[in-house]
Short mmCIF file of C-alpha atoms in Angstrom, two decimals:
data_model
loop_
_atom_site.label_atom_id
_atom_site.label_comp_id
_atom_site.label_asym_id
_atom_site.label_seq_id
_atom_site.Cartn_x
_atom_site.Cartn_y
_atom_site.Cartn_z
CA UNK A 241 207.69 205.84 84.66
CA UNK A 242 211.33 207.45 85.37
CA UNK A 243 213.32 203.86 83.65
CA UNK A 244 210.67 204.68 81.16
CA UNK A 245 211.60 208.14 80.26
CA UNK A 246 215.31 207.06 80.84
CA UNK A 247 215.35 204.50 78.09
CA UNK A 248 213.48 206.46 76.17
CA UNK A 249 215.97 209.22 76.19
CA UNK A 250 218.96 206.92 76.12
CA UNK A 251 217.24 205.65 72.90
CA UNK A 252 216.93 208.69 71.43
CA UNK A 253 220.70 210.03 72.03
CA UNK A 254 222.38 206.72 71.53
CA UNK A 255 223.32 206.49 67.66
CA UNK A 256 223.64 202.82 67.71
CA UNK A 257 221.30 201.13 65.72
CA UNK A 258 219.41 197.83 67.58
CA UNK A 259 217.96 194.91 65.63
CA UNK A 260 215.62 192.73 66.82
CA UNK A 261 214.65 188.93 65.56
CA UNK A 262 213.37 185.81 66.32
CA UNK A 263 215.91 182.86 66.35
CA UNK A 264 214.62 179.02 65.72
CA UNK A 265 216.06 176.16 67.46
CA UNK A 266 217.54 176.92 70.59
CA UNK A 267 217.16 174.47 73.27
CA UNK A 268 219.89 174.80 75.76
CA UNK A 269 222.54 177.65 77.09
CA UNK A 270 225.11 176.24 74.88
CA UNK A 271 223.12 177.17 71.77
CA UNK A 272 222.97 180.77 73.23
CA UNK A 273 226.45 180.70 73.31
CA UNK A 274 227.01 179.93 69.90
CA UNK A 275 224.58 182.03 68.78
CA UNK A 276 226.08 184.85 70.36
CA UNK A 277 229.39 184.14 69.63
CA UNK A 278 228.38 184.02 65.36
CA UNK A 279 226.55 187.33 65.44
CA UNK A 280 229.23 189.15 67.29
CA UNK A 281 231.61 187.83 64.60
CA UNK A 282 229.31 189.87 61.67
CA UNK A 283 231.41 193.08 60.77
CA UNK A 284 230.00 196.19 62.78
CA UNK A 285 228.59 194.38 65.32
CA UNK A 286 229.54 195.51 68.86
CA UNK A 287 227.36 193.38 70.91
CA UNK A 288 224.91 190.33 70.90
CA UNK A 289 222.29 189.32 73.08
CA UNK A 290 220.41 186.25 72.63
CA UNK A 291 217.38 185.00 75.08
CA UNK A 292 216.75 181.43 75.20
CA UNK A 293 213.21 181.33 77.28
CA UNK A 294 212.12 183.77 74.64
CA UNK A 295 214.21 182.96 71.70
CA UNK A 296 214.47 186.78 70.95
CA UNK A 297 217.71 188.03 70.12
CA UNK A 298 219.19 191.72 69.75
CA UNK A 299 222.67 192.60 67.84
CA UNK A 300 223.76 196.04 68.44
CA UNK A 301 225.62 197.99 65.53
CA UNK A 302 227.17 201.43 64.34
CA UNK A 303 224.58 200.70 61.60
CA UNK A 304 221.76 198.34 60.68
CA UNK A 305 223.08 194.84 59.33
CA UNK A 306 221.41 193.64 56.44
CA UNK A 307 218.92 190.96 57.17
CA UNK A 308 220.79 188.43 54.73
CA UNK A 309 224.07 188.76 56.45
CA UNK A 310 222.54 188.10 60.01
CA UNK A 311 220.41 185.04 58.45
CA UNK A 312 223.65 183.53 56.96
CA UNK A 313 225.61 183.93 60.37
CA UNK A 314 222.71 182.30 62.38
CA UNK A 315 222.31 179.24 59.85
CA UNK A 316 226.39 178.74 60.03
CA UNK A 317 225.25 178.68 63.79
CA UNK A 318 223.05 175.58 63.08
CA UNK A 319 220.36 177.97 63.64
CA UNK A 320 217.49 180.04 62.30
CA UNK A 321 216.77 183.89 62.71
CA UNK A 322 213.64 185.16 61.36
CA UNK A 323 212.37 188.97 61.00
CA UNK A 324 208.67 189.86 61.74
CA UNK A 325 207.01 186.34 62.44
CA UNK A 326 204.21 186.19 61.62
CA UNK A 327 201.74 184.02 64.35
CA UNK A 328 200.20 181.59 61.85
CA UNK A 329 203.06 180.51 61.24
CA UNK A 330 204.58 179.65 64.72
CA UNK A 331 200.98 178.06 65.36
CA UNK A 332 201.56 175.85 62.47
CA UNK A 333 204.70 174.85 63.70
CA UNK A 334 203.61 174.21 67.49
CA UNK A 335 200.98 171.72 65.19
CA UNK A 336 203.61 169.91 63.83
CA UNK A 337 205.56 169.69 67.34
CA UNK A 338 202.54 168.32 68.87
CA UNK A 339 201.64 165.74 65.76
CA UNK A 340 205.68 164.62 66.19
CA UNK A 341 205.60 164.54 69.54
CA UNK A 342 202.35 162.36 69.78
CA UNK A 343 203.44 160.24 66.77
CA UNK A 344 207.03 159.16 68.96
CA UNK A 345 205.35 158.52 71.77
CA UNK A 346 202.49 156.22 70.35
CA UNK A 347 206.17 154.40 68.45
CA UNK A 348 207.43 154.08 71.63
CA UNK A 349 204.66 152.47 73.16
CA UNK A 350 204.07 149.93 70.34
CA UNK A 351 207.77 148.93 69.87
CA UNK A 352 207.80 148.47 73.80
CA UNK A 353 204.81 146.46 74.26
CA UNK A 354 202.82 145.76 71.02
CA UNK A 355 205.19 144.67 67.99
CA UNK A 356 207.47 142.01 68.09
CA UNK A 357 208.44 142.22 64.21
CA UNK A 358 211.39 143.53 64.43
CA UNK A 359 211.62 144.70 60.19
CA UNK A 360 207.89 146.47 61.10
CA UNK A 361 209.99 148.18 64.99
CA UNK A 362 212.79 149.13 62.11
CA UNK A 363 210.25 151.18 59.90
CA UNK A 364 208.59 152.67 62.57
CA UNK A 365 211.58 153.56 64.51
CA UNK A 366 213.26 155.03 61.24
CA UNK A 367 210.64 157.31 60.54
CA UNK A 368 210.71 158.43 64.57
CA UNK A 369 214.39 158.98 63.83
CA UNK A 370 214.75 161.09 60.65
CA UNK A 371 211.44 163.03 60.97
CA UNK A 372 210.21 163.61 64.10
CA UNK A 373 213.85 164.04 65.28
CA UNK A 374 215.30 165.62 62.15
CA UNK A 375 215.66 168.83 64.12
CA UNK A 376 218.19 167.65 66.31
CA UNK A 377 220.80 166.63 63.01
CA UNK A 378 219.68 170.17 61.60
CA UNK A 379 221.29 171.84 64.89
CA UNK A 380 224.19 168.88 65.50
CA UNK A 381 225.67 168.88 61.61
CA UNK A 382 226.60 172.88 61.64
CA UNK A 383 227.68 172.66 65.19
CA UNK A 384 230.13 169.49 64.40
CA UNK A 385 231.73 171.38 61.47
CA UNK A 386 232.61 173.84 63.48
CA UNK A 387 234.39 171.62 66.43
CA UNK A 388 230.87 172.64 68.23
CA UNK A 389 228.34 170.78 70.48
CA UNK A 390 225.37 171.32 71.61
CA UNK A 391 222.11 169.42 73.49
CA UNK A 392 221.02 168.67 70.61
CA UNK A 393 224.36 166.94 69.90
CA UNK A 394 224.00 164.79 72.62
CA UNK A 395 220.62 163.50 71.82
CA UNK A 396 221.60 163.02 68.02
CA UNK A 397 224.50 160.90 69.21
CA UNK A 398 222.55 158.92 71.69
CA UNK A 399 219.32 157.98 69.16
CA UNK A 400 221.72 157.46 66.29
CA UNK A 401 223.71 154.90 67.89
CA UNK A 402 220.90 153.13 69.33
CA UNK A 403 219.33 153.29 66.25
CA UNK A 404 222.76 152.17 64.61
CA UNK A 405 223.37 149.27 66.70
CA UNK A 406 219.91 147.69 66.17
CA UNK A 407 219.94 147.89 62.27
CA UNK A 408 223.45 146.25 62.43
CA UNK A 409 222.04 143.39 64.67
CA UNK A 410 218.54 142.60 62.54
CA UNK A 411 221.30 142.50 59.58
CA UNK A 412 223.68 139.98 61.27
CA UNK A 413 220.45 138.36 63.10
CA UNK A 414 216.87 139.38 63.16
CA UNK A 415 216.81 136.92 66.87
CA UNK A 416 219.14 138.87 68.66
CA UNK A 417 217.30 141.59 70.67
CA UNK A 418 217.43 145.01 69.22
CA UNK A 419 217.07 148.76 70.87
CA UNK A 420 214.59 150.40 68.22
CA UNK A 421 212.36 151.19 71.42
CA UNK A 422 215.20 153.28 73.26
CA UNK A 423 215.44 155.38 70.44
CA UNK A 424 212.19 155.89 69.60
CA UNK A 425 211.53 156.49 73.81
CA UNK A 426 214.30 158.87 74.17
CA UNK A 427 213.10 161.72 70.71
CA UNK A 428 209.75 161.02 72.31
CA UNK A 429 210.82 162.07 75.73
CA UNK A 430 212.96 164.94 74.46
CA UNK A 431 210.05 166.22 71.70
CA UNK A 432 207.49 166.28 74.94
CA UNK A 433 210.09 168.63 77.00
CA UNK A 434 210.34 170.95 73.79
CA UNK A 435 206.58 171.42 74.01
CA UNK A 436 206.41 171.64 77.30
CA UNK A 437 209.12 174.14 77.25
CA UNK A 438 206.93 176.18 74.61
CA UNK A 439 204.14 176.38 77.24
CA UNK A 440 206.52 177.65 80.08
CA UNK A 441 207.80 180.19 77.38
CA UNK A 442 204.37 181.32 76.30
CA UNK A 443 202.90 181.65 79.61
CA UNK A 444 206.35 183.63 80.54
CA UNK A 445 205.50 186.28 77.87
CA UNK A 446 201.67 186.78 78.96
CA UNK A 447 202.61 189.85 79.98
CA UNK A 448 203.90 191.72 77.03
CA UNK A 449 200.27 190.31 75.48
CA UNK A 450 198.45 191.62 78.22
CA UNK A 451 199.97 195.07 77.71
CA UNK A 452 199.41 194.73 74.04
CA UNK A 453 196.38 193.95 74.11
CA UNK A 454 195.75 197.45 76.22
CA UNK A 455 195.57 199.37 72.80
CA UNK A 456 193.14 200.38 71.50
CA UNK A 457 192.11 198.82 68.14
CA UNK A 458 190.54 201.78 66.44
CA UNK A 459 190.28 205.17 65.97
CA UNK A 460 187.38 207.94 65.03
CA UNK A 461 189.07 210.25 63.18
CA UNK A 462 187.80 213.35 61.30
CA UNK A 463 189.30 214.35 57.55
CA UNK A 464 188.00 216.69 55.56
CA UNK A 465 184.06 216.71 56.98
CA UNK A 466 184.34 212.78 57.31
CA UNK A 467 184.48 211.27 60.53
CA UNK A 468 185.58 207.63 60.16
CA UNK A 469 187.03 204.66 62.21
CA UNK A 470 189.96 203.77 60.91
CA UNK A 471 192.77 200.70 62.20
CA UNK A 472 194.96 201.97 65.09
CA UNK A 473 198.22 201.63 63.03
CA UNK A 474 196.58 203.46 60.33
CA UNK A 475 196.63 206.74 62.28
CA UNK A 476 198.74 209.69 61.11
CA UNK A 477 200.36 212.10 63.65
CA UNK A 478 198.16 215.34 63.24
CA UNK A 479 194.86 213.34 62.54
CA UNK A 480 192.32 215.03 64.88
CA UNK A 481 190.09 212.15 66.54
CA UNK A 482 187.17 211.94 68.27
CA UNK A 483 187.32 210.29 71.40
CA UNK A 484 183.67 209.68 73.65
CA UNK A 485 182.93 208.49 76.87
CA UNK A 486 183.57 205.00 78.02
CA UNK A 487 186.71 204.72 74.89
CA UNK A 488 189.69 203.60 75.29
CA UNK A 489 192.32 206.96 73.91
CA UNK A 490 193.78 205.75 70.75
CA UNK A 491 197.26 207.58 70.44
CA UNK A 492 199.24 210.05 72.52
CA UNK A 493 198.19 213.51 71.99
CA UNK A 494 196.61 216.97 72.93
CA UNK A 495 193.06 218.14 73.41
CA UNK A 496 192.07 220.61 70.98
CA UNK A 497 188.18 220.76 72.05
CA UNK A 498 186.28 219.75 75.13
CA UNK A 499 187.45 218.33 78.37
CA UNK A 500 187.08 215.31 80.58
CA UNK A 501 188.11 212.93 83.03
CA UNK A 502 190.59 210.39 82.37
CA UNK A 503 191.46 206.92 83.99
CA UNK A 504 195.70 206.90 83.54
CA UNK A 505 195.80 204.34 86.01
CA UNK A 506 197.30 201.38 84.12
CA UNK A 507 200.50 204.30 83.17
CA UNK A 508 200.52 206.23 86.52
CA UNK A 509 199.01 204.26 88.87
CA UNK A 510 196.51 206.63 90.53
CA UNK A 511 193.23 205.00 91.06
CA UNK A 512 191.48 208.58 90.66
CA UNK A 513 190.47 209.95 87.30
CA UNK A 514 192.73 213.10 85.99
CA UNK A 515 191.00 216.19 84.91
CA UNK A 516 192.01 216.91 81.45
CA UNK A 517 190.75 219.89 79.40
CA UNK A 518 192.05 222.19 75.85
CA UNK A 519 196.06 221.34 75.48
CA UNK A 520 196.14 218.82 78.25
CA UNK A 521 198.33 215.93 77.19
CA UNK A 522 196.66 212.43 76.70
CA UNK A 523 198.16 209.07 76.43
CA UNK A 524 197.19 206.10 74.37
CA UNK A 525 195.40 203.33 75.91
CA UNK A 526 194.15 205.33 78.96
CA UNK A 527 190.37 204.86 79.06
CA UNK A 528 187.69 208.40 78.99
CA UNK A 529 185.89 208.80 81.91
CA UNK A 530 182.89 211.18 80.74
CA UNK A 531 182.96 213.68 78.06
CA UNK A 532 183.42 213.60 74.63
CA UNK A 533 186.52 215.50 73.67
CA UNK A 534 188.91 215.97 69.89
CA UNK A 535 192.47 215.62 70.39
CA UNK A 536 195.09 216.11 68.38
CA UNK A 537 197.44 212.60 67.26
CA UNK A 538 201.06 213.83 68.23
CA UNK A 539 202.68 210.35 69.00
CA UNK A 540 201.55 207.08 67.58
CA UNK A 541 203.11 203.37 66.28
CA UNK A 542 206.22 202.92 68.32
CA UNK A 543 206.66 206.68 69.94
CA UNK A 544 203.96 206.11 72.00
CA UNK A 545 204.53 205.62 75.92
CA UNK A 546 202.43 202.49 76.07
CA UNK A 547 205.19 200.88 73.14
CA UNK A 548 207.59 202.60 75.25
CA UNK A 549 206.59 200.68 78.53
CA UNK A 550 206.41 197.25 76.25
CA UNK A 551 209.69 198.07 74.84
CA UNK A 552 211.15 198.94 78.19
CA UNK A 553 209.36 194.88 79.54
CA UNK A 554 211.05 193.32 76.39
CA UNK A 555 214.12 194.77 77.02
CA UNK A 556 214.22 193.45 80.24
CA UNK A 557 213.34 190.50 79.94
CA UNK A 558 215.83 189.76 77.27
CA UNK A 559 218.54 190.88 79.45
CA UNK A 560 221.13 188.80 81.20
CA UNK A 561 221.03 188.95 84.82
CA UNK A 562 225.09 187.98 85.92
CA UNK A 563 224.60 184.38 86.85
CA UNK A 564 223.11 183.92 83.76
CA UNK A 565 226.30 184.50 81.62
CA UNK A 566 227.94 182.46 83.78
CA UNK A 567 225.66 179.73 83.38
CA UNK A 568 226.24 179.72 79.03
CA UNK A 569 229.89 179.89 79.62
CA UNK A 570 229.99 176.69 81.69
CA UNK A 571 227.35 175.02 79.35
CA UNK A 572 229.29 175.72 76.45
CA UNK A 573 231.92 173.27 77.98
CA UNK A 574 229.56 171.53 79.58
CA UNK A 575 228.41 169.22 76.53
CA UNK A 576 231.92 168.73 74.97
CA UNK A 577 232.99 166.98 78.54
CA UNK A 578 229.65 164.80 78.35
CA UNK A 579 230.96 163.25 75.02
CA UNK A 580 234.07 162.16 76.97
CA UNK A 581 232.20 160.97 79.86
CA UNK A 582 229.94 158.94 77.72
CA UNK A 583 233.36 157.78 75.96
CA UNK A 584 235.08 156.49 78.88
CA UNK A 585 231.81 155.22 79.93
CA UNK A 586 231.85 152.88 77.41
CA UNK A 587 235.98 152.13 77.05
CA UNK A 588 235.55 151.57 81.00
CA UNK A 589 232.36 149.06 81.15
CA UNK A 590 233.87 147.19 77.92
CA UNK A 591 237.47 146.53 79.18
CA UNK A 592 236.93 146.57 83.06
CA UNK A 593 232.98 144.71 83.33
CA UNK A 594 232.23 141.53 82.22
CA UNK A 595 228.82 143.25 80.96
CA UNK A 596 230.12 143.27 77.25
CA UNK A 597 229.49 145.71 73.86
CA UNK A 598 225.57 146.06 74.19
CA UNK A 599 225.29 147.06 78.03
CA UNK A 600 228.30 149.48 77.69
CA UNK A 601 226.98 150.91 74.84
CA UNK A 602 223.57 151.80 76.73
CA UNK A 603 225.14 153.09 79.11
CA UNK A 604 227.41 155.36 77.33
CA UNK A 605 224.39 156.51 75.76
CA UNK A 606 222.18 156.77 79.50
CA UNK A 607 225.39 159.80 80.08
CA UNK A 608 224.68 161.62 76.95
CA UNK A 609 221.02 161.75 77.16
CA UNK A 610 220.39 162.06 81.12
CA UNK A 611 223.45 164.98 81.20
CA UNK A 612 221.03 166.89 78.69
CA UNK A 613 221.74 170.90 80.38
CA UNK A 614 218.55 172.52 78.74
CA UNK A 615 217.32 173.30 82.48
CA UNK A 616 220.29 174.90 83.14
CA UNK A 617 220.07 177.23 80.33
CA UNK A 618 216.41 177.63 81.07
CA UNK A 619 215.85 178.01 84.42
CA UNK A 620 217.28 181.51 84.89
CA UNK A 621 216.08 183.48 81.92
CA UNK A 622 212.22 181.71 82.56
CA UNK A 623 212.69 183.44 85.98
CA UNK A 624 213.39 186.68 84.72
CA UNK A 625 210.54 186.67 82.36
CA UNK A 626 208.11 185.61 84.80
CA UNK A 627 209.50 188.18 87.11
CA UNK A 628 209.66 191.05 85.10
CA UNK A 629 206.34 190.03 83.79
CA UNK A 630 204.66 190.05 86.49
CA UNK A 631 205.94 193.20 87.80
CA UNK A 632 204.53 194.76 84.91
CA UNK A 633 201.09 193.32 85.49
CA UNK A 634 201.11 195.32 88.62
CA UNK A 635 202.62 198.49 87.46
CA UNK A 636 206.16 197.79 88.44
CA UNK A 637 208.47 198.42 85.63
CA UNK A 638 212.27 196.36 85.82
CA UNK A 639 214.58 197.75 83.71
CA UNK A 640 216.91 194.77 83.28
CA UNK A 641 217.60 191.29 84.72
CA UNK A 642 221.08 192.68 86.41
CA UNK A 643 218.67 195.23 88.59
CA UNK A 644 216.13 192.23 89.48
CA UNK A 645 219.12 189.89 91.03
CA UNK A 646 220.11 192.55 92.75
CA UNK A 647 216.80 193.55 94.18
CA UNK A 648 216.85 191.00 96.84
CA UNK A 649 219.90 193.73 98.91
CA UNK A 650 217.34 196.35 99.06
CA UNK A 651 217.37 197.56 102.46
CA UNK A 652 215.54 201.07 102.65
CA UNK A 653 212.61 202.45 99.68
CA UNK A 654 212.17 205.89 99.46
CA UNK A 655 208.47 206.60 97.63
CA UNK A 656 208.70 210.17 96.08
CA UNK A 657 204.91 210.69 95.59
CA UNK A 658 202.57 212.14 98.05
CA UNK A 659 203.67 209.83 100.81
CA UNK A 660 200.77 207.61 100.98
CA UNK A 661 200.82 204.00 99.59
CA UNK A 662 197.33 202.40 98.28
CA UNK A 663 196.46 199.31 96.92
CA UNK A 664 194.87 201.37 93.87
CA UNK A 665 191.51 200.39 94.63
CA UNK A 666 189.17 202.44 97.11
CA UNK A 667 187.60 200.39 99.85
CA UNK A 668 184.71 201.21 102.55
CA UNK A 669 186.14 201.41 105.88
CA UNK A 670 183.56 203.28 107.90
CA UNK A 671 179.92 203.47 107.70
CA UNK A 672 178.93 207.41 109.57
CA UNK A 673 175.28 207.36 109.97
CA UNK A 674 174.02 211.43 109.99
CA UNK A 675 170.96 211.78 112.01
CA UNK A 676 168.93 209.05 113.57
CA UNK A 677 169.98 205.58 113.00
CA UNK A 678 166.02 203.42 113.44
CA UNK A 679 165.03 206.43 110.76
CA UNK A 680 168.31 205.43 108.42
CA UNK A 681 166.95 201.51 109.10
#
């Protein structure tokens, strides 16, 4: 609870304003880098932080940016940013993944092993192409104008030229073997990681759920003579509500009447029940033990410590542990120097193997798609979101990803508490019989 009250303090003096959003179509650390490297360029921005295993990003200002001007410097990106998301809406669009990602595959299949026409492989393969991988020219076409690459630029290239090559030959001659089906196989292949990426990333933020889903819903408050249950987030700081036994405490506040016992052991960790009476302090989300009690609502929405601890998980989790910036600095020359390899690739198999044009080109476009770097880009901000997120299932709270890869040189804890370390949940040890033991029986 200390890195809690520390960021909340350092939120509260800092006068820098943070902005928070929701950024479409990254897929590898090279997008991050771009990203990062347009939103730093918007005037009054002195820093940029962009998560790929989230796709969360955070621009920090002397001021808050408009929303327009951060949407037009993400979209020059090749990119999307979107404010408040709302959840049918990235369900709908995990549908349409899924439907895309099924439809390829099926393509793939029937070009492969099914359909010999090659007009009826064309059709299917063209609709593969420009729908289900439309996403990958939406990211490549931005990047390009700006002497740019990304993964996606490699997969564009690869498909398109596959796709290229075979409309060319049915043109010249519909007998000559065409490569419909390594298009088709390769969006398929690449559609399938995407949504199995989304998985890894939605299991990865279980945590922040888990802790949202903490809060309580509602609240019994009394106005006027009325006592009514009312939303959470329509709770007013000075509302006086009614809390009773067995309730989960709605907002932070102070007891104004009554007294009980409270359970704070998701904030503090104590498996024992706190004593709380007249002007104790509550917090929201703690659960009442026994008595009914009327508090007073003197921190709700985002002031309260529960948003504080969420805010304090998110934080970390979109933070870049060292390696990590290491690893989008090498990817962002890591996919410009595949497009040479897969160059020379080709020049080399063409002038110095007897394989000719077709067989050089597939193997030209074997470097572009197999050198894909998404895991790179992945693999080390998945980690830290697992990490941190599991930490905080167990009441360990990580400030940021810098602290976590440093962790592992920890050589001496010092516990400031009372000295004696539990597992948080009371177990029978002993079994002391008083008195006679066949009269006990």
């Amino acid at each position: 609870m200390k890195a809690t009250n520390q960021l909340t303090n350092n939120q509260t003096n800092s006068s820098l304003s943070h902005q928070d959003f929701v950024i479409k179509g990254l897929h590898c650390a090279s997008c991050v880098y771009t990203t990062e490297k347009a939103l730093k360029k918007i005037p009054g921005v002195t820093d940029a932080v962009v998560n790929l295993a989230s796709g969360k990003a955070t621009i920090i200002s002397g001021k808050n940016i408009k929303e327009s001007k951060i949407k037009e410097a993400v979209r020059d990106a090749g990119y999307f940013a979107e404010f408040n998301k709302e959840k049918k809406e990235k369900s709908k669009e995990n549908k349409i993944l899924v439907v895309k990602t099924w439809f390829s595959i099926a393509v793939a299949f029937l070009i492969m092993f099914v359909i010999r026409d090659v007009y009826f492989q064309f059709i299917l393969a063209t609709i593969v192409q420009f729908w289900a991988g439309w996403g990958f020219y939406v990211s490549t076409v931005p990047a390009l104008k700006k002497l740019q690459a990304n993964m996606d630029t490699l997969v564009s290239f690869g498909t398109t030229i596959a796709w290229g090559y075979s409309l060319v030959m049915i043109i010249i001659d519909p007998a000559v073997m065409s490569y419909f089906e390594t298009s088709a196989a390769i969006i398929a292949f690449m559609l399938l990681g995407r949504l199995l990426e989304d998985r890894v990333k939605n299991n990865a933020s279980k945590a922040i759920k888990n802790l949202i889903g903490l809060q309580a819903k509602t609240a019994r408050v009394i106005r006027g003579k009325k006592e009514m249950d009312i939303l959470i987030g329509e709770v007013e700081v000075g509302d006086v509500i009614r809390v009773r036994p067995g309730e989960k405490i709605p907002v932070d506040g102070v007891i104004i009447e009554g007294e009980s016992s409270v359970d704070e052991s998701m904030v503090t960790g104590e498996s024992m029940p706190v004593d709380k009476k007249t002007d104790d302090f509550v917090i929201g989300a703690t659960i009442n033990k026994q008595g009914s009690f009327l508090m007073r609502a003197e921190k709700i929405g985002r002031d309260t410590m529960l948003s504080h601890i969420i805010k304090l998980v998110e934080d970390a989790q979109a933070s870049k542990a060292p390696i990590q910036r290491l690893a989008d600095v090498i990817s962002s020359y890591f996919v410009p120097t595949v497009i040479v390899l897969a160059a020379l690739t080709f020049f080399g198999w063409l002038v110095f193997s007897p394989v000719g044009f077709t067989q050089s080109m597939l193997n030209a476009i074997a470097v572009l798609i197999i050198a894909c770097p998404c895991a790179m880009g992945l693999a080390t901000p998945t980690a830290i979101m697992v990490g941190t997120g599991k930490g905080a299932e167990i009441g360990v709270l990580i400030k940021d990803a810098a602290s976590l890869e440093l962790a592992h040189k920890i050589k001496t804890v010092v516990f400031d508490k009372t000295g004696t370390l539990t597992k948080g949940k009371p177990e029978v040890t002993d079994i002391i019989v008083i008195g006679s033991e066949s009269k006990f029986l």
